[in-house]
Amino acid sequence: MQQQLLPPKLKKQPKLLKAHEDTRVDPYYWLNDREDPEVIAYLEQENDYYESLTAHTNDLKEELFQEMKSRIKEDDSSVPYKYNGYWYATRFEVGKEYPIFTRRYQMEDAPEEIMVDCNLMAQGYDYFNLGGLSVSPNNKLAVFGIDTVSRRQYTLHFKDLETGELFSDKIENTTGSAVWANDNKTIYYTKKDPVTLRSNNIYKHVLGTPTEEDKLVFHEADETFTTFVYKTKSRKFIVIGSSSTLTSEYQILNADNPSGDFQIFSKRVRGVEYTLAHYQNDFYILTNKDDATNFKVMKTSETQTESKYWQEFIPHRDEVLIEDIEMFKDYYVLSERKNGLNLIKIVRWDGSDSYYLPFKDETYTAYVGTNPDFDTEIVRYGYNSMTTPSSVIDFNMRTKEGVIKKEQEVLGGTFNKENYVSQRIWATARDGVKVPISLVYHKDTELDGNSPLLQYAYGAYGYTIDPYFSTVRLSLLDRGFIYAISHVRGGEYLGRKWYEEGRLLNKKNTFTDFVDCSKYLIEQKFTSPAHLYAMGGSAGGLLMGAVVNMAPELYNGVIAAVPFVDVLTTMLDESIPLTTGEYDEWGNPNDKEYYEYIKSYSPYDNVAPKEYPNMLVTTGLHDSQVQYFEPAKWVAKIREQKKDNNLLLFNINMDAGHGGASGRFESLREVAKEYAFLIDLEQNKSIIEKKG
């Protein structure tokens, strides 16, 4: 069969998009119809083109896949945690893709009960994901959500854990999780708008009754908000939350009274965020109220919950971001961030002791883990760094002794943490701000400007990419790559202000930070434009799209995974899933000021006749977060205008959505594709340089 060497030709069907007396012409708007056979045919042609041009790397892809898989323990299991008399764990079996959810009564070595074996339930599906497994207070029943399309629309199922029987009750189009009232028969769950996929309704279902009779408990009318429901750790209250990017509101109901009505905790105030934790007869509120940019903790009684009654418990600090608070009988635990680094602070309620857990690495990730048990002296936390595999540690808050319950095994017999070097450096952005970069590389890698370097970033929603360990990444490090995470503005690595400086009318700071980090890495001889690669996904894919428009000459290759690249058109279309909830992040382009600002950086709108780096773009046909047609249009437009012979490849997973393949190992094949793309580019570059 002859290889297909020419990219697919895509017809133009110009559509005029008008707003604020401005007209844009979108020749590929027609691609947004997932049901159109012509659209599917085009996507399949792109996949064929990808396969043709990467066929010579098939052996490398398989080598990488087997290599990555060989480092992972197949018959693995999580560290059990105790909740309501049972020890819960998740385990995997050799040769199987999906988890098995188990529990043991009272003792960790008691006979195992299998609650759900996802390998059995996944049979016959190309995609399978189980989420939100929740056990009733009497330990007899379970509810969980199943998604077999990868559009994050879950069907709730119920199971009798004593008999193994699956109930006939099924509830479709939910977020996948549900909350039990204390009567063991009433559950609360969140349904999604079938078009926009916004989580906007909370329903109540009583087991054994027809689901069409479920009562609507709350409807979130504000299209910029989503709603959710959960139970406090104290198990006393069921909580309905409503949140937008910048504002939150909660309603509470005693879990013993499912026939009661929810009461507003404190009414929403634009720009005020808060979350709740319950202890004894009081609520503790983590909030940015009163301009507490990095958040503070306030306290109020169960009976007086409006914000006017809140009293300061832990004050705001300019240099420390408070990220979370965890309650125990005798202690509370604070998750903090200072100068980009995670801190865990343990405090006795009676004030007799207060201290931070000691962490020694220069750059690392530490987090409070799963701690559903309230009456315990043990706090479970996780720790890893870019050179140190993940550990789960049980720490006795009274004796201050820690026990490593599990350390991530790196199989294959070749890994030695002493072979790798990790450090944190600071690049100076064009406005003088210092931007941190976390680096890891093999100790034998030369830092002479000729080593390949993969620079990664996300930079949105205040989401922080911490410096973490990855067994998969070893396949790059062992081949001489340096891996760098640029902690650009838009994340929250350096506190809440770091996020504020990378959103709305400050969004371009995210892009220029990344470019300035690239320039600094080149100046410091970590790499050069001939060997520098960039990668980002989703909102990080938007970052990639902006960067290749702004400074394409800095990169030999770029990977844009499920990229959000048609920002202006999407943000103007309220029928597209999740659009309205994004206004506080990107701005509402129905406002002319935001329209013009977004248009000035939106990757699709700024494609121009120029040379672009080699690029691999990926997406999923069923993506609910970033619709497949955004990267599809973007690729077509770049193809039409680019003035180079570099690769532009578009690979579509026709069975998956935003998160890619669902199987434990199958997802590694997607990573192998990405790494093979980078390694192949680097090998070709090295050959050319040697010939030169």
XYZ file of C-alpha atoms in Angstrom:
692
model
C 0.000 0.000 0.000
C 1.399 3.373 -0.993
C 2.054 5.795 1.833
C -0.138 8.853 2.018
C 2.335 11.760 2.032
C 0.085 14.752 1.348
C -2.043 16.140 4.161
C -5.819 15.933 3.808
C -7.431 18.695 1.786
C -10.227 20.347 3.674
C -13.024 22.233 1.972
C -13.735 25.808 2.953
C -17.222 26.896 3.798
C -16.808 30.499 4.995
C -18.953 31.624 7.899
C -19.118 35.266 8.923
C -18.850 35.843 12.659
C -19.867 39.357 13.679
C -19.546 41.105 17.030
C -18.839 44.669 18.132
C -18.806 45.893 14.500
C -16.000 43.412 13.799
C -16.329 40.621 11.249
C -14.243 37.456 11.281
C -14.367 34.815 8.563
C -14.134 31.208 9.715
C -13.700 28.869 6.716
C -13.795 25.709 8.845
C -16.698 26.417 11.200
C -18.607 23.542 9.599
C -16.348 21.050 11.378
C -18.343 21.489 14.581
C -20.933 18.876 13.608
C -19.792 15.610 15.174
C -22.579 13.705 13.397
C -21.576 14.854 9.898
C -20.034 11.897 7.987
C -17.806 14.354 6.128
C -16.358 15.547 9.455
C -15.662 11.988 10.571
C -14.094 11.201 7.194
C -11.779 14.196 7.522
C -10.675 13.196 11.043
C -9.987 9.671 9.849
C -7.912 11.057 6.955
C -5.879 13.062 9.462
C -5.267 9.894 11.447
C -4.188 8.106 8.273
C -1.822 10.966 7.485
C -0.386 10.788 10.990
C 0.122 7.034 10.676
C 1.809 7.433 7.299
C 4.303 10.035 8.424
C 5.114 8.304 11.701
C 5.197 4.713 10.454
C 8.996 4.725 10.686
C 8.656 5.332 14.456
C 6.297 2.427 15.106
C 9.080 0.291 16.539
C 10.137 3.200 18.726
C 6.562 3.699 19.934
C 6.328 0.040 20.870
C 9.738 0.154 22.541
C 8.706 3.179 24.579
C 5.372 1.622 25.512
C 6.974 -1.608 26.709
C 9.649 0.359 28.531
C 7.099 2.509 30.369
C 4.909 -0.469 31.146
C 7.857 -2.491 32.463
C 8.525 0.081 35.180
C 5.009 -0.186 36.579
C 3.997 -2.893 39.000
C 1.043 -4.622 37.390
C -0.301 -6.344 40.510
C -0.312 -3.133 42.472
C -2.602 -1.850 45.212
C -3.233 1.368 47.080
C -2.535 1.815 50.780
C -5.762 0.910 52.626
C -7.532 3.663 54.526
C -10.034 3.188 57.330
C -13.561 4.554 57.174
C -16.596 3.617 59.245
C -15.229 0.255 60.333
C -13.792 -0.891 57.009
C -10.375 -0.719 55.347
C -10.772 0.388 51.736
C -8.258 -0.166 48.935
C -7.938 -0.257 45.163
C -5.855 -2.903 43.450
C -4.825 -4.010 39.971
C -4.168 -7.495 38.602
C -1.572 -8.566 36.060
C -2.731 -8.128 32.472
C -5.813 -6.115 33.397
C -6.456 -2.470 32.554
C -8.925 -1.413 35.235
C -9.055 -1.166 39.032
C -10.754 -3.481 41.504
C -12.336 -1.725 44.497
C -12.110 -3.725 47.709
C -12.660 -3.496 51.457
C -11.911 -5.505 54.591
C -13.869 -5.429 57.842
C -12.137 -3.947 60.908
C -8.691 -5.489 60.266
C -6.337 -4.881 57.329
C -5.771 -8.639 57.025
C -9.456 -9.604 57.223
C -10.996 -11.443 54.242
C -11.275 -9.255 51.174
C -14.632 -8.152 49.826
C -14.675 -7.092 46.176
C -17.121 -4.212 45.839
C -16.623 -3.509 42.123
C -14.363 -5.164 39.541
C -14.113 -2.621 36.732
C -12.485 -5.164 34.415
C -15.754 -7.112 34.310
C -17.908 -4.038 33.888
C -15.682 -2.618 31.142
C -16.071 -5.631 28.853
C -17.427 -4.615 25.459
C -16.563 -0.927 25.804
C -13.767 0.971 24.059
C -13.802 3.445 26.925
C -14.729 2.875 30.565
C -14.445 4.966 33.684
C -15.956 4.423 37.120
C -16.095 7.355 39.500
C -17.604 8.551 42.746
C -17.867 5.214 44.570
C -19.700 5.941 47.830
C -20.814 3.500 50.526
C -23.936 3.998 52.629
C -23.577 4.803 56.361
C -24.670 1.258 57.307
C -21.986 -0.174 54.968
C -24.522 -2.270 53.035
C -25.024 -0.320 49.807
C -22.865 1.451 47.247
C -23.516 4.023 44.546
C -21.098 4.824 41.707
C -21.033 6.498 38.304
C -20.034 4.937 34.974
C -18.989 6.756 31.785
C -18.549 4.641 28.631
C -18.241 7.522 26.145
C -15.611 9.789 27.763
C -17.836 12.828 27.761
C -17.976 12.978 31.562
C -21.690 12.226 31.599
C -22.029 9.439 34.142
C -24.865 7.014 34.815
C -25.357 6.279 38.524
C -25.683 2.622 39.530
C -26.549 1.101 42.904
C -25.283 -2.155 44.384
C -26.151 -4.276 47.397
C -22.728 -5.049 48.880
C -24.068 -7.983 50.884
C -25.697 -9.875 48.001
C -23.737 -8.406 45.064
C -27.021 -7.490 43.372
C -27.138 -4.447 41.083
C -30.341 -2.472 41.615
C -32.603 -1.517 38.737
C -32.299 2.167 39.740
C -30.183 4.020 37.160
C -29.766 7.770 36.851
C -28.288 9.204 33.648
C -26.397 12.391 32.808
C -24.857 13.002 36.234
C -21.424 14.121 37.425
C -20.774 10.559 38.631
C -20.918 11.022 42.379
C -23.716 10.929 44.944
C -24.075 11.569 48.666
C -25.924 9.374 51.156
C -28.223 10.791 53.800
C -27.964 9.008 57.136
C -31.182 7.018 56.507
C -29.277 4.710 54.100
C -31.870 5.100 51.363
C -31.798 8.737 50.273
C -29.101 10.068 47.988
C -28.382 13.501 46.543
C -26.751 13.875 43.149
C -25.902 16.448 40.479
C -27.321 16.391 36.955
C -25.850 18.185 33.956
C -27.456 20.317 31.294
C -27.549 17.885 28.315
C -26.313 20.550 25.870
C -23.875 22.754 27.776
C -22.860 19.963 30.227
C -23.007 22.523 33.027
C -23.670 20.901 36.414
C -26.789 22.873 37.285
C -29.299 20.714 39.206
C -29.235 18.858 42.530
C -31.774 16.049 42.841
C -32.874 13.753 45.658
C -33.508 10.070 44.959
C -34.994 7.500 47.335
C -33.932 3.926 46.581
C -36.702 1.815 45.126
C -38.709 4.736 43.791
C -38.886 5.630 40.065
C -36.075 7.969 39.093
C -38.517 10.144 37.154
C -40.062 10.998 40.526
C -36.763 12.312 41.901
C -37.186 15.686 43.548
C -35.328 18.733 42.252
C -33.743 20.139 45.398
C -31.803 23.025 43.875
C -31.413 24.635 40.451
C -28.393 26.866 39.825
C -29.845 29.572 37.613
C -26.676 31.597 37.112
C -25.055 30.261 33.945
C -21.589 31.253 35.173
C -21.910 28.891 38.178
C -21.854 25.125 38.583
C -23.258 23.197 41.525
C -22.201 20.084 43.447
C -23.081 18.193 46.629
C -20.990 16.504 49.322
C -20.974 15.472 52.998
C -18.835 17.010 55.716
C -16.108 14.850 57.250
C -18.044 15.010 60.510
C -20.877 13.215 58.638
C -23.349 15.643 60.203
C -24.167 17.843 57.206
C -24.956 17.430 53.542
C -23.677 20.466 51.659
C -24.721 21.893 48.310
C -22.056 24.107 46.792
C -22.320 26.637 43.990
C -19.168 28.090 42.507
C -17.790 30.159 39.692
C -14.121 30.940 39.175
C -14.241 33.763 41.733
C -17.367 33.318 43.857
C -18.891 30.569 45.987
C -21.992 29.847 48.049
C -23.114 26.887 50.155
C -26.332 25.429 51.555
C -26.464 22.937 54.426
C -28.833 20.246 55.677
C -28.522 17.930 58.663
C -27.810 14.488 57.182
C -30.252 12.927 59.673
C -33.106 14.910 58.122
C -33.350 14.150 54.380
C -36.950 15.369 54.340
C -35.784 18.815 55.464
C -34.885 21.855 53.419
C -31.405 23.150 52.721
C -30.481 26.462 54.343
C -28.142 29.051 52.835
C -24.857 29.123 54.766
C -23.859 32.587 53.602
C -25.143 34.330 50.487
C -22.853 34.695 47.498
C -20.944 37.934 47.186
C -19.174 38.629 43.914
C -15.450 37.962 44.324
C -15.753 36.217 47.700
C -14.754 32.549 47.794
C -15.159 30.238 50.736
C -15.118 26.530 51.597
C -16.424 24.757 54.693
C -15.031 22.348 57.277
C -17.083 21.199 60.277
C -15.755 20.421 63.772
C -17.861 19.809 66.892
C -20.479 22.580 66.875
C -18.666 25.025 64.629
C -17.811 25.611 61.005
C -14.345 26.677 59.876
C -14.336 28.727 56.708
C -11.368 29.047 54.350
C -12.009 32.336 52.564
C -10.589 35.355 50.770
C -13.156 37.640 52.451
C -11.982 41.157 53.356
C -9.294 41.164 50.652
C -7.511 38.145 52.142
C -5.795 37.446 48.810
C -3.940 34.354 50.060
C -6.944 33.247 52.134
C -7.528 33.047 55.866
C -9.550 30.770 58.158
C -12.633 32.042 59.998
C -14.936 30.363 62.495
C -18.656 30.464 63.209
C -21.261 28.394 65.034
C -23.695 26.008 63.361
C -26.578 28.314 64.246
C -25.123 31.594 62.991
C -23.539 30.949 59.616
C -23.962 34.248 57.732
C -20.641 35.965 57.057
C -21.412 38.803 59.484
C -20.930 36.280 62.300
C -17.607 34.904 61.096
C -14.669 35.409 63.454
C -11.023 35.282 62.427
C -9.297 32.022 63.397
C -6.118 32.061 61.289
C -5.189 35.484 59.868
C -4.232 36.273 56.295
C -0.494 36.365 55.497
C 0.938 38.081 52.445
C 3.692 35.477 51.961
C 1.732 32.275 52.658
C -1.170 30.830 50.638
C -3.538 28.654 52.708
C -4.789 25.903 50.394
C -6.778 23.614 52.699
C -7.632 22.679 56.288
C -8.203 19.098 57.506
C -9.999 18.322 60.778
C -9.168 15.605 63.322
C -10.389 15.035 66.882
C -7.349 16.553 68.585
C -5.602 18.331 65.692
C -6.167 20.339 62.578
C -3.793 20.246 59.612
C -3.104 23.151 57.265
C -1.910 22.790 53.684
C 0.087 25.908 52.851
C 2.334 27.174 50.074
C 5.253 29.543 50.592
C 7.652 30.657 47.858
C 6.189 27.949 45.653
C 6.816 25.078 48.061
C 4.205 22.934 49.831
C 4.074 23.126 53.614
C 2.061 20.940 56.013
C 1.384 22.454 59.435
C -0.001 20.417 62.361
C -1.724 22.197 65.249
C -3.355 20.822 68.416
C -6.806 22.227 69.064
C -5.818 23.031 72.649
C -2.892 25.114 71.412
C -0.250 23.041 73.205
C 1.680 22.127 70.039
C 2.197 23.499 66.550
C 4.834 22.514 63.973
C 5.626 21.981 60.286
C 6.594 18.658 58.752
C 10.246 18.795 57.613
C 10.990 18.521 53.870
C 14.565 18.659 52.609
C 14.527 18.640 48.796
C 15.113 21.884 46.934
C 11.940 21.366 44.923
C 9.258 18.783 45.776
C 5.555 18.003 46.119
C 3.893 17.265 49.465
C 0.175 16.952 50.072
C -2.306 15.784 52.691
C -3.730 12.484 51.482
C -6.924 10.530 52.137
C -7.930 11.017 55.762
C -11.625 10.169 56.202
C -11.151 8.942 59.792
C -11.802 11.718 62.310
C -10.876 10.056 65.597
C -7.204 9.303 64.969
C -3.739 10.647 65.750
C -2.510 9.657 62.292
C -2.421 12.023 59.341
C -1.630 10.461 55.974
C 0.362 12.523 53.511
C 2.150 12.013 50.225
C 5.598 13.135 49.169
C 7.671 13.013 46.000
C 10.100 15.108 44.021
C 11.305 15.047 40.433
C 13.980 12.527 41.469
C 12.190 10.783 44.357
C 9.373 8.270 43.745
C 6.067 8.871 45.498
C 5.684 7.799 49.102
C 2.571 7.492 51.245
C 3.416 8.257 54.863
C 1.360 7.793 58.024
C 2.513 10.396 60.533
C 1.612 10.235 64.221
C 0.800 13.815 65.146
C 1.382 13.167 68.862
C 4.647 11.180 68.789
C 5.840 12.904 65.598
C 6.900 9.580 64.114
C 6.283 8.737 60.479
C 5.874 5.343 58.849
C 6.275 4.932 55.097
C 3.281 2.800 54.193
C 4.220 2.557 50.551
C 6.986 3.778 48.300
C 6.383 3.729 44.571
C 8.276 0.851 43.023
C 10.139 1.516 39.800
C 10.585 -1.894 38.230
C 13.088 -2.903 35.594
C 16.185 -2.855 37.759
C 17.773 0.202 36.150
C 16.382 3.101 38.207
C 18.654 4.746 40.764
C 17.555 8.138 42.082
C 21.202 9.133 42.468
C 21.489 9.145 38.664
C 19.209 12.171 38.358
C 19.583 15.817 39.265
C 16.756 18.198 40.158
C 16.956 21.914 40.717
C 14.894 25.088 40.711
C 16.007 28.140 38.768
C 14.437 31.578 38.275
C 14.015 33.283 34.903
C 13.460 37.015 34.660
C 10.331 37.892 32.686
C 10.211 40.944 30.438
C 8.425 42.964 33.145
C 11.096 42.098 35.723
C 9.134 39.390 37.556
C 11.062 36.249 38.546
C 9.459 33.060 37.162
C 10.470 29.727 38.761
C 11.395 26.675 36.681
C 11.707 23.142 38.094
C 14.249 21.007 36.218
C 15.265 17.359 36.207
C 17.856 15.551 34.076
C 20.231 12.589 34.110
C 23.515 13.364 35.806
C 25.379 12.431 32.597
C 23.437 14.916 30.458
C 25.675 17.688 29.179
C 24.595 21.232 30.004
C 26.360 22.767 27.031
C 23.411 24.062 25.023
C 23.155 20.989 22.818
C 20.899 18.795 24.968
C 17.231 18.351 24.113
C 14.874 19.946 26.612
C 11.108 19.512 26.974
C 9.491 22.555 28.573
C 6.024 22.022 30.037
C 3.472 24.417 31.527
C -0.253 24.836 32.139
C -0.848 28.320 33.540
C -4.604 28.699 34.121
C -7.406 28.508 36.692
C -4.958 28.928 39.558
C -4.020 25.274 39.045
C -0.456 24.553 40.125
C 1.744 21.996 38.381
C 3.988 20.874 41.205
C 7.374 19.242 40.555
C 6.421 15.579 40.643
C 8.054 12.208 40.000
C 7.152 10.275 36.853
C 8.272 6.789 35.871
C 7.101 7.533 32.327
C 9.361 10.598 32.096
C 12.437 8.409 32.687
C 12.189 7.353 29.036
C 13.110 10.913 28.076
C 15.656 11.534 30.830
C 17.534 8.333 30.022
C 17.774 9.469 26.395
C 19.443 12.727 27.342
C 16.413 15.007 27.601
C 16.098 17.676 30.249
C 12.557 18.145 31.563
C 11.437 21.572 32.762
C 8.194 22.745 34.361
C 7.757 26.495 33.969
C 5.596 27.791 36.819
C 4.119 30.626 34.774
C 1.573 33.160 35.952
C -1.990 31.903 35.746
C -1.165 29.061 38.116
C -0.948 29.559 41.882
C 2.622 28.403 42.483
C 3.604 31.725 44.072
C 0.250 32.439 45.695
C -3.088 33.841 44.681
C -1.564 37.001 43.229
C 0.375 34.785 40.794
C -2.956 33.547 39.471
C -4.532 37.006 39.293
C -1.590 38.201 37.193
C -2.274 35.508 34.588
C -6.003 35.720 33.898
C -8.517 38.044 32.240
C -6.738 41.180 30.949
C -3.436 39.844 32.337
C -3.634 36.553 30.397
C -0.761 37.390 28.058
C 1.619 37.210 31.052
C 1.167 33.430 30.902
C 2.409 33.335 27.329
C 5.256 35.818 27.692
C 6.405 34.081 30.895
C 6.737 30.810 28.986
C 8.647 32.459 26.132
C 10.934 34.274 28.584
C 11.590 30.994 30.419
C 12.508 29.436 27.064
C 14.951 32.259 26.348
C 16.473 31.915 29.809
C 16.949 28.155 29.388
C 18.735 28.874 26.121
C 20.862 31.666 27.631
C 21.905 29.400 30.500
C 23.049 26.699 28.049
C 20.517 24.096 29.121
C 19.481 23.830 25.475
C 19.188 25.762 22.195
C 16.359 26.529 19.745
C 17.446 23.533 17.669
C 16.835 21.246 20.660
C 14.058 22.963 22.596
C 10.593 21.398 22.698
C 7.397 22.664 24.307
C 4.294 20.879 25.522
C 0.968 21.754 27.108
C -2.558 20.402 27.223
C -6.056 21.896 27.382
C -5.526 25.451 28.695
C -1.839 24.569 28.392
C -2.622 23.790 24.744
C -3.873 27.361 24.415
C -0.486 28.379 25.801
C 1.211 26.320 23.088
C -0.982 27.937 20.420
C -0.105 31.425 21.628
C 3.598 30.618 21.904
C 3.939 29.264 18.350
C 2.340 32.450 17.072
C 4.537 34.691 19.232
C 7.944 32.998 19.080
C 7.959 29.964 16.761
C 11.691 30.343 16.130
C 12.529 29.222 19.689
C 11.286 25.640 19.298
C 12.173 22.632 17.191
C 8.953 20.873 18.152
C 5.703 21.508 20.012
C 3.046 19.136 21.339
C -0.400 20.661 21.879
C -2.706 18.154 23.588
C -6.488 18.736 23.497
C -5.733 22.448 22.986
C -8.203 25.275 23.676
C -7.252 27.346 20.626
C -10.401 28.968 19.250
C -10.959 31.033 22.373
C -12.973 33.886 20.916
C -15.516 31.829 18.979
C -16.007 29.414 21.865
C -16.426 32.119 24.483
C -19.053 33.809 22.283
C -21.084 30.592 21.938
C -23.025 29.865 25.124
C -24.321 26.568 23.707
C -20.836 25.053 23.750
C -20.230 23.003 26.904
C -18.754 24.915 29.845
C -18.505 28.297 28.097
C -20.466 30.468 30.543
C -18.533 29.217 33.553
C -15.316 30.399 31.930
C -16.075 34.125 31.839
C -14.194 34.813 35.079
C -11.103 33.114 33.671
C -10.883 34.560 30.162
C -13.416 37.378 30.236
C -16.801 37.699 28.538
C -16.216 38.715 24.901
C -19.716 40.152 24.738
C -17.902 43.027 26.417
C -15.896 44.807 23.702
C -12.792 45.242 25.869
C -12.540 41.505 26.468
C -13.461 40.738 22.867
C -10.513 42.739 21.571
C -8.093 41.385 24.172
C -9.014 37.745 23.571
C -8.867 38.283 19.811
C -5.342 39.637 20.183
C -4.043 36.293 21.503
C -6.548 33.599 20.486
C -4.346 31.105 18.571
C -6.844 30.401 15.791
C -7.409 34.087 15.117
C -3.687 34.838 15.028
C -2.399 32.172 12.655
C -0.283 34.018 10.094
C 1.927 33.306 7.063
C 5.154 32.388 8.834
C 7.373 29.452 9.693
C 6.017 27.224 12.454
C 7.938 24.554 14.390
C 7.279 20.851 13.970
C 3.974 20.176 15.701
C 1.912 17.265 17.012
C -1.673 18.140 17.922
C -3.939 15.633 19.685
C -7.614 15.545 20.615
C -10.494 13.209 21.473
C -13.686 13.051 19.442
C -15.841 13.002 22.577
C -13.955 15.684 24.485
C -16.360 17.555 26.780
C -13.871 20.191 27.932
C -12.295 21.297 24.647
C -14.341 20.310 21.619
C -12.438 18.343 18.938
C -13.258 20.935 16.256
C -11.055 23.601 17.867
C -7.748 21.812 17.157
C -9.173 20.480 13.874
C -9.798 24.003 12.568
C -6.518 25.288 13.964
C -4.474 22.580 12.237
C -6.239 23.232 8.917
C -5.586 26.972 9.152
C -1.903 26.555 10.016
C -1.507 24.082 7.136
C -2.927 26.647 4.767
C -0.663 29.506 5.882
C 2.616 28.113 7.164
C 5.770 28.871 5.178
C 7.870 25.847 6.082
C 8.261 22.137 5.466
C 8.088 21.156 9.123
C 5.784 18.400 10.319
C 2.229 19.246 11.299
C 0.507 16.120 12.579
C -3.009 15.776 13.967
C -3.958 12.616 15.854
C -7.532 12.052 17.042
C -8.607 9.414 19.538
C -11.970 8.470 18.042
C -13.020 6.602 21.221
C -12.018 9.007 23.979
C -12.427 12.478 25.383
C -10.417 15.045 27.301
C -8.447 12.588 29.418
C -7.500 10.226 26.596
C -7.651 6.447 26.752
C -9.206 4.951 29.879
C -7.165 1.795 30.397
C -4.283 1.822 32.843
C -1.717 0.787 30.266
C -3.527 1.762 27.091
C -3.046 5.410 28.064
C 0.717 4.810 27.953
C 0.457 4.267 24.208
C -0.622 7.880 23.826
C 2.396 9.051 25.833
C 4.605 6.788 23.720
C 3.295 8.539 20.590
C 4.218 11.937 22.033
C 7.671 10.868 23.176
C 8.371 9.108 19.876
C 7.540 12.367 18.072
C 10.077 14.266 20.199
C 12.814 11.626 20.069
C 12.453 11.244 16.302
C 12.760 15.015 15.802
C 15.824 15.094 18.010
C 17.463 12.176 16.223
C 16.846 13.813 12.846
C 18.250 17.096 14.113
C 21.363 15.344 15.401
C 21.886 13.601 12.042
C 21.558 16.909 10.184
C 23.988 18.624 12.558
C 26.549 15.839 12.163
C 26.301 16.013 8.385
C 26.655 19.772 8.566
